[in-house]
Amino acid sequence: MTTAKESVKQERSWSFGTAPGAVPLLGHALALWRRPLDFLASLPAHGDLVEIRLGPSRAYLACHPELVHHVLVNPRVFDKGGVFDKARQLLGNSLSVSRGDDHRFQRRVIQPAFHATKIADYTAAVGDDTRAAIDAWRPGQTQDIGEAMHALLMRVAARTLFSTSVDTATIEEARQCLLTVSEGIYKRTVAPLGLKEKLPTAENRRYAWSNTRLREIVETMISERRRSDEDHGDLLSTLLRAEHPESGQRLTDEEVLDQVVTFLVAGSETTASTLAFVFHLMGAHPEVEERVHAEIDAAVGDRSPVFDDLPKLEYTRAVITEALRLYPPSWMSMRVASADTELGGHPIPSGAMVVYSAWAMHHNPELFPEPEKFDPGRWLDERAKNVPRGALLPFGAGSHKCIGDVLALTETALIVATIASRWRLRPVPGSTLKPQPKATLEAGTLPMRCEQRRPS
Ligand code: HEM
């Protein structure tokens, strides 16, 4: 059992519930598989901690922010396991899937590479990449904003990681590989038996080929960089030079390779989806869009937005926060109890899965009044103070909290400001948003019509 210090303080009593609608043999597995977002959002009404059945196993959804926080800040008791164990075999023992001492070591070596002081340098070229992408847009043209943001984010990620050393064709090739690899990793981690994934099908061959090719591309970048030994001021240079603060130990090439692939998987789709959701929401709410445009115009005038403008874009940042609340790209994650323990006064056996879902929390009316309403004003002035502590969790918390959170928010704000200063994106009549819960919450196909606000 955990020590008294590790258990959540019993200042209040927590309600414990069981999810309704379990079916024989499968329990809630079908509901979680077929309509995960609705199912998860329905659970907080049944308790602060809710038991669900996945076949013969019991899992627990922590619904109350304090219980979620407790799980996330106690990695010795609630560690990465389950789907992360499977992902480790595919991604290598990298930051997002490692556990225990391995994770603590990696985090200490890599954290300085994401220090806030580095972000301005990493994102210096984001405006150029964004302008290069939107210069090709024509008034009246339709863009699939999900696809356009993914292509842009891959260029931005390549630039952040490898500065100028990658050509456009290689970036596009890496992007296509990454799409297949991310999808493949997701399918392999959620497949109960994984038998289909072992068959020699075209899809499985494509996955294997894309994985090898992606790693080859990244490997070439690393060995070129090792040869030159120059500091390019990008994420790769910082990673190659990073040292453990006490032992002085550095990452091997294999470890850097695993981390870079992890950053591409963890960082590009999440940020691209966030941008697609932001533009969809602005398009559907012209009054919000107008205010964003006015704020950007006042802060930036005729020139292009830069890093130093971001503090002035308070409303734009509130719009991004509200998009992350409504559509959190990381919609569900889990930990596994490494020993018999308790949560909210309820016993949790060793090996049990404890799930947390930003989607379920962000759509809980007890935490966010009118949760389905897109209301950026929640994040401004006095109203922001009313949001319960820990209720907004797009980047997680504790020792596994997103290491790229500041980078992602900076890139997102710069890209929104750069695009919105020149283009207004209108939803194409009849197109609707259907968020797709996969490894991340994807925006799916979102055609939008381009209206020029200002020539390039
Ligand atoms: C809007 C964009 C992003 C969102 C919403 C997001 C969300 C998250 C969340 C929720 C976690 C924690 C998952 C858990 O608790 O199991 C996480 C972890 C992580 N993220 Fe992000 N992320 C974003 C962008 C990025 C970027 C840009 C990078 C890197 C370039 C990145 C790299 C990582 C890594 C390496 C981890 C694992 C950290 C660890 O376990 O120590 N993410 N992210």
XYZ file of C-alpha atoms and ligand atoms in Angstrom:
499
model
C 0.000 0.000 0.000
C 1.116 3.593 -0.494
C 2.310 5.733 2.371
C 0.034 8.320 3.953
C 1.992 11.059 2.151
C 1.273 9.498 -1.234
C -2.451 9.138 -0.769
C -4.766 12.034 -1.580
C -5.562 14.024 1.551
C -8.944 12.983 2.852
C -10.221 16.525 3.340
C -13.343 15.591 1.445
C -14.949 12.314 0.611
C -14.717 11.196 -2.970
C -17.569 9.536 -4.762
C -16.939 6.201 -6.385
C -19.123 4.906 -9.230
C -19.369 2.109 -11.734
C -19.948 2.876 -15.413
C -23.374 1.654 -16.494
C -24.020 -0.481 -19.575
C -21.391 -3.226 -19.222
C -22.144 -6.098 -21.585
C -21.294 -9.735 -20.838
C -17.670 -10.709 -21.559
C -16.642 -7.368 -23.112
C -17.770 -5.003 -20.359
C -17.350 -1.451 -21.706
C -14.708 -2.294 -24.311
C -17.139 -1.858 -27.215
C -18.405 1.516 -25.959
C -14.811 2.697 -25.544
C -13.905 1.405 -28.990
C -16.979 2.586 -30.941
C -17.825 5.956 -29.358
C -14.968 6.803 -26.985
C -15.618 10.549 -26.712
C -19.296 10.237 -25.752
C -18.587 7.331 -23.442
C -15.764 9.117 -21.587
C -17.716 12.394 -21.317
C -20.646 10.493 -19.744
C -18.574 9.031 -16.902
C -17.914 11.981 -14.528
C -21.674 12.030 -13.787
C -21.158 8.651 -12.047
C -18.445 9.682 -9.610
C -15.063 11.270 -8.958
C -13.542 7.877 -9.671
C -15.408 5.520 -11.989
C -14.759 1.840 -12.566
C -15.001 0.514 -16.104
C -14.662 -3.074 -17.296
C -12.506 -3.963 -20.263
C -13.173 -7.648 -20.829
C -12.152 -9.428 -17.634
C -10.045 -6.501 -16.352
C -11.159 -3.544 -14.300
C -9.845 -0.058 -15.074
C -10.526 3.246 -13.347
C -11.217 6.663 -14.831
C -10.085 9.476 -12.522
C -12.663 12.198 -13.200
C -12.003 14.803 -10.517
C -9.035 17.128 -11.267
C -7.517 16.489 -7.810
C -7.554 12.741 -8.322
C -6.071 13.129 -11.805
C -3.380 15.372 -10.353
C -2.597 12.811 -7.654
C -2.147 10.090 -10.283
C 0.082 12.239 -12.484
C 2.387 13.526 -9.757
C 3.010 10.082 -8.248
C 4.837 8.244 -11.042
C 6.388 5.757 -8.613
C 2.897 4.440 -7.859
C 1.111 5.235 -11.129
C 3.703 4.670 -13.846
C 3.529 4.378 -17.620
C 2.481 0.879 -18.624
C -0.174 -0.865 -20.738
C -0.277 0.776 -24.188
C 3.016 2.553 -23.409
C 4.746 -0.838 -22.958
C 3.629 -1.749 -26.470
C 4.624 1.660 -27.841
C 8.097 1.227 -26.270
C 8.734 -1.715 -28.581
C 7.899 0.518 -31.543
C 9.343 3.891 -30.548
C 12.359 2.703 -28.543
C 12.756 3.524 -24.880
C 12.255 7.235 -25.495
C 10.981 9.991 -23.235
C 7.249 9.557 -23.838
C 7.197 5.827 -23.049
C 10.077 5.234 -20.613
C 9.445 4.757 -16.931
C 11.095 4.939 -13.522
C 14.807 5.782 -13.355
C 15.159 5.639 -17.162
C 12.542 8.358 -17.525
C 13.980 10.489 -14.740
C 17.445 10.316 -16.386
C 16.153 11.188 -19.876
C 14.002 14.021 -18.628
C 16.939 15.641 -16.784
C 19.168 15.427 -19.862
C 16.555 16.618 -22.356
C 14.656 19.251 -20.325
C 17.251 22.021 -20.909
C 16.717 21.640 -24.672
C 13.127 22.853 -24.126
C 13.975 25.669 -21.723
C 11.864 28.788 -22.316
C 14.987 30.799 -23.249
C 15.562 28.543 -26.305
C 12.069 28.883 -27.727
C 12.599 32.271 -29.413
C 15.553 30.829 -31.393
C 13.759 27.602 -32.332
C 10.725 29.475 -33.575
C 12.599 32.277 -35.361
C 11.786 30.794 -38.773
C 8.169 29.764 -38.082
C 6.881 32.998 -39.670
C 8.992 32.393 -42.833
C 7.759 28.794 -43.180
C 4.153 29.895 -42.662
C 4.436 32.711 -45.186
C 6.034 30.354 -47.713
C 3.035 28.022 -47.307
C 0.308 30.674 -47.535
C 1.924 32.585 -50.383
C 0.707 29.744 -52.592
C -2.940 30.265 -51.515
C -5.254 32.074 -53.944
C -8.450 34.042 -53.123
C -11.520 31.830 -53.448
C -9.433 28.647 -53.325
C -10.466 25.828 -50.975
C -7.890 24.408 -48.564
C -8.246 21.303 -46.435
C -7.026 23.094 -43.348
C -6.158 19.829 -41.520
C -3.889 18.686 -44.355
C -2.425 22.187 -44.867
C -1.551 22.526 -41.165
C -0.002 19.065 -41.044
C 2.249 19.841 -44.031
C 3.223 23.182 -42.475
C 3.869 21.685 -39.036
C 6.180 19.074 -40.497
C 8.246 21.834 -42.103
C 8.219 23.761 -38.831
C 9.196 20.641 -36.835
C 12.020 19.855 -39.273
C 13.288 23.427 -39.000
C 13.036 23.445 -35.191
C 14.895 20.154 -34.962
C 17.325 20.379 -37.853
C 17.383 24.116 -38.743
C 18.034 24.605 -42.443
C 19.650 21.313 -43.285
C 16.659 19.475 -44.767
C 15.262 19.956 -48.273
C 11.538 20.251 -48.955
C 11.247 16.910 -50.780
C 12.828 15.026 -47.857
C 10.497 16.780 -45.402
C 7.489 15.732 -47.479
C 8.779 12.172 -47.682
C 9.327 12.121 -43.903
C 5.789 13.480 -43.426
C 4.211 10.707 -45.478
C 6.262 8.137 -43.536
C 5.265 9.759 -40.247
C 1.546 9.595 -41.096
C 1.850 5.841 -41.723
C 4.065 5.286 -38.671
C 1.759 7.216 -36.284
C -1.310 5.365 -37.539
C 0.562 2.035 -37.319
C 1.762 2.692 -33.775
C -1.777 3.597 -32.733
C -3.275 0.443 -34.272
C -0.587 -1.755 -32.742
C -0.952 -0.293 -29.254
C -4.756 -0.621 -29.107
C -4.995 -4.038 -30.827
C -5.837 -6.536 -28.074
C -3.879 -9.442 -29.640
C -1.937 -7.766 -32.439
C -2.327 -10.801 -34.731
C -3.536 -8.811 -37.750
C -0.516 -6.531 -37.424
C 1.829 -9.524 -37.867
C 0.344 -10.694 -41.185
C 2.253 -9.876 -44.412
C -0.433 -7.439 -45.679
C 0.269 -4.411 -47.881
C -0.615 -2.126 -44.949
C 1.827 -3.865 -42.618
C 4.583 -3.807 -45.227
C 3.957 -0.084 -45.733
C 4.227 0.475 -41.985
C 7.528 -1.427 -41.773
C 8.953 0.376 -44.813
C 7.861 3.836 -43.571
C 9.317 3.178 -40.143
C 12.679 2.161 -41.609
C 12.735 5.088 -44.056
C 11.790 7.666 -41.392
C 14.577 6.420 -39.154
C 17.042 6.473 -42.068
C 16.202 10.125 -42.777
C 16.647 11.108 -39.140
C 19.816 8.997 -38.819
C 21.394 10.825 -41.759
C 20.657 14.191 -40.123
C 22.229 13.042 -36.868
C 25.398 11.661 -38.438
C 25.843 14.764 -40.632
C 25.484 16.922 -37.566
C 27.914 14.803 -35.528
C 30.497 15.177 -38.303
C 30.272 18.979 -38.390
C 30.044 19.344 -34.581
C 28.754 22.879 -35.134
C 26.106 24.329 -32.820
C 23.209 25.240 -35.129
C 21.100 26.542 -32.244
C 18.353 24.027 -33.053
C 16.825 21.251 -30.998
C 19.131 18.593 -32.466
C 22.300 20.497 -31.554
C 20.964 21.026 -28.048
C 20.090 17.321 -27.725
C 23.497 16.171 -28.982
C 25.258 18.432 -26.496
C 22.894 17.854 -23.575
C 24.482 16.432 -20.442
C 23.062 14.974 -17.274
C 23.527 17.762 -14.703
C 25.330 15.457 -12.231
C 26.929 12.590 -14.132
C 27.763 14.593 -17.285
C 26.496 11.613 -19.327
C 25.232 12.346 -22.856
C 22.708 10.578 -25.088
C 24.007 8.021 -27.586
C 23.126 8.380 -31.317
C 20.541 5.608 -30.970
C 18.928 7.439 -28.035
C 18.911 10.762 -29.910
C 17.315 8.985 -32.887
C 14.539 7.539 -30.694
C 13.935 10.959 -29.117
C 13.778 12.776 -32.449
C 11.277 10.276 -33.887
C 9.289 10.637 -30.661
C 9.282 14.446 -30.965
C 8.058 14.174 -34.539
C 5.294 11.732 -33.551
C 4.315 13.585 -30.343
C 4.757 17.124 -31.605
C 3.590 17.469 -35.192
C 0.096 15.957 -35.299
C -0.923 17.438 -31.941
C 0.080 20.961 -32.945
C -1.319 20.635 -36.484
C -4.699 19.432 -35.142
C -4.780 22.317 -32.644
C -4.318 24.780 -35.514
C -7.000 23.090 -37.619
C -9.432 23.279 -34.669
C -8.571 26.959 -34.077
C -9.286 27.921 -37.703
C -12.454 25.827 -37.787
C -13.717 27.520 -34.601
C -12.837 31.021 -35.815
C -14.579 30.320 -39.115
C -17.697 29.171 -37.304
C -17.668 32.214 -34.959
C -17.159 35.376 -37.072
C -17.416 37.651 -34.007
C -14.442 35.867 -32.439
C -12.552 35.928 -35.707
C -13.140 39.661 -36.049
C -11.718 40.294 -32.577
C -8.665 38.147 -33.339
C -8.073 40.061 -36.574
C -8.450 43.420 -34.797
C -6.002 42.395 -32.069
C -3.404 41.156 -34.543
C -3.769 44.243 -36.757
C -3.358 46.560 -33.749
C -0.274 44.704 -32.491
C 1.458 44.089 -35.776
C 0.180 46.542 -38.380
C 1.404 45.780 -41.908
C 4.476 43.775 -41.012
C 4.610 40.054 -40.212
C 4.090 38.885 -36.626
C 7.210 37.896 -34.663
C 7.911 36.194 -31.344
C 8.035 39.509 -29.423
C 4.456 40.332 -30.517
C 2.972 37.308 -28.750
C 2.539 38.895 -25.277
C 0.257 41.492 -26.946
C -2.033 38.821 -28.403
C -3.983 38.034 -25.240
C -7.319 37.330 -26.940
C -5.703 35.203 -29.658
C -4.058 33.105 -26.923
C -7.449 32.754 -25.183
C -8.897 31.447 -28.468
C -6.113 28.845 -28.661
C -6.651 27.820 -25.039
C -10.383 27.448 -25.628
C -9.712 25.325 -28.742
C -7.412 23.115 -26.653
C -10.187 22.803 -24.074
C -12.894 21.872 -26.566
C -10.679 19.619 -28.663
C -7.698 18.400 -26.626
C -5.400 16.556 -29.065
C -4.255 14.275 -26.251
C -7.771 13.159 -25.362
C -6.991 10.165 -23.160
C -3.956 8.674 -21.441
C -3.304 6.104 -18.785
C -1.030 4.883 -16.027
C -0.698 1.483 -14.356
C -0.566 0.989 -10.578
C 2.854 -0.446 -9.760
C 1.728 -1.660 -6.313
C -1.488 -2.117 -4.361
C -2.562 1.405 -3.571
C -5.630 3.576 -3.178
C -7.161 6.526 -4.970
C -9.813 8.753 -3.462
C -10.187 6.213 -0.645
C -10.845 3.350 -3.058
C -8.449 0.381 -3.279
C -6.587 0.047 -6.574
C -4.856 -3.314 -7.079
C -1.325 -3.568 -8.440
C -1.395 -3.767 -12.253
C -4.754 -1.963 -12.585
C -5.087 0.608 -15.334
C -5.913 4.176 -14.242
C -7.128 6.365 -17.078
C -7.350 10.149 -17.294
C -9.120 11.949 -20.086
C -8.697 15.636 -20.905
C -11.790 15.232 -23.103
C -13.933 14.020 -20.182
C -12.691 16.790 -17.877
C -12.946 19.578 -20.437
C -16.554 18.605 -21.278
C -17.682 18.231 -17.658
C -20.367 20.886 -16.855
C -19.329 20.809 -13.167
C -15.923 22.154 -14.199
C -16.841 24.254 -17.246
C -20.351 25.754 -17.402
C -21.902 25.189 -20.846
C -18.974 22.991 -21.806
C -19.957 22.675 -25.488
C -19.969 26.456 -25.959
C -16.909 27.969 -27.653
C -16.217 30.850 -25.317
C -12.662 32.279 -25.320
C -13.809 34.763 -22.630
C -13.465 31.949 -20.063
C -9.718 32.574 -20.158
C -9.807 36.339 -19.709
C -9.943 38.584 -16.636
C -11.846 37.477 -13.569
C -13.533 34.557 -15.289
C -10.217 32.726 -15.719
C -9.866 32.686 -11.920
C -13.116 30.688 -11.607
C -11.765 27.703 -13.520
C -11.139 24.937 -10.966
C -7.467 24.138 -10.412
C -6.207 21.377 -12.683
C -9.420 21.236 -14.746
C -7.659 22.364 -17.940
C -5.171 19.668 -18.830
C -4.235 19.702 -22.530
C -0.565 19.073 -21.741
C -0.962 16.685 -18.792
C 0.860 17.260 -15.502
C 3.595 15.858 -13.284
C 6.826 14.252 -14.413
C 5.420 13.177 -17.815
C 3.886 16.577 -18.564
C 4.375 17.551 -22.212
C 7.973 18.684 -22.610
C 7.011 20.611 -25.750
C 4.146 22.647 -24.247
C 5.779 26.092 -24.466
C 7.167 25.333 -27.921
C 3.740 24.139 -29.122
C 1.899 27.190 -27.757
C 4.473 29.559 -29.238
C 4.382 27.909 -32.672
C 0.579 27.833 -32.619
C 0.225 31.518 -31.698
C 2.789 32.598 -34.307
C 1.154 30.551 -37.061
C -2.365 31.752 -36.183
C -1.159 35.374 -36.154
C 0.756 35.007 -39.440
C -2.136 33.366 -41.285
C -4.903 35.502 -39.765
C -3.041 38.724 -40.589
C -3.420 37.847 -44.294
C -6.266 35.413 -44.723
C -9.794 34.877 -43.489
C -10.806 31.209 -43.694
C -14.502 30.541 -44.270
C -16.083 27.134 -43.675
C -17.305 25.520 -46.898
C -21.120 25.176 -46.600
C -22.125 21.646 -45.660
C -18.733 20.658 -44.205
C -18.895 19.648 -40.576
C -16.230 18.930 -38.022
C -15.997 15.272 -37.013
C -13.160 14.980 -34.498
C -11.495 11.588 -34.827
C -10.140 10.071 -31.631
C -7.034 8.144 -32.686
C -3.554 8.329 -31.142
C -4.392 12.031 -31.000
C -7.681 13.780 -31.613
C -7.583 14.540 -35.314
C -9.630 17.193 -37.103
C -10.277 15.030 -40.177
C -11.032 16.673 -43.527
C -11.940 20.363 -43.054
C -12.310 22.259 -46.324
C -12.160 26.047 -45.876
C -12.365 28.829 -48.454
C -9.552 31.420 -48.508
C -10.469 35.122 -48.507
C -7.558 37.495 -48.681
C -7.380 40.201 -46.001
C -4.042 41.660 -47.038
C -1.730 40.825 -49.954
C 1.531 39.034 -49.149
C -0.651 21.317 -28.945
C 0.351 20.478 -28.996
C 0.625 19.401 -27.976
C -0.219 18.790 -27.082
C -1.713 19.050 -26.874
C 0.559 17.839 -26.342
C 0.059 17.056 -25.297
C 0.830 16.206 -24.523
C 0.354 15.493 -23.364
C -1.051 15.549 -22.762
C 1.396 14.771 -22.871
C 1.370 13.882 -21.614
C 0.753 12.526 -21.929
C 0.543 11.676 -20.687
O 0.311 12.197 -19.579
O 0.558 10.454 -20.827
C 2.536 15.010 -23.734
C 3.765 14.435 -23.572
C 4.822 14.659 -24.428
N 4.884 15.560 -25.466
Fe 3.414 16.789 -26.072
N 1.844 17.871 -26.803
C 1.941 18.825 -27.788
C 3.084 19.210 -28.472
C 4.334 18.650 -28.306
C 5.539 19.075 -28.996
C 5.630 20.263 -29.954
C 6.536 18.207 -28.620
C 7.982 18.154 -28.997
C 8.575 18.786 -29.962
C 5.941 17.255 -27.684
C 6.624 16.226 -27.091
C 6.125 15.470 -26.055
C 6.910 14.448 -25.362
C 8.323 14.022 -25.705
C 6.089 13.944 -24.346
C 6.457 12.908 -23.290
C 6.990 13.623 -22.058
C 7.360 12.690 -20.919
O 6.747 11.622 -20.794
O 8.249 13.068 -20.136
N 4.617 17.574 -27.507
N 2.170 15.891 -24.724
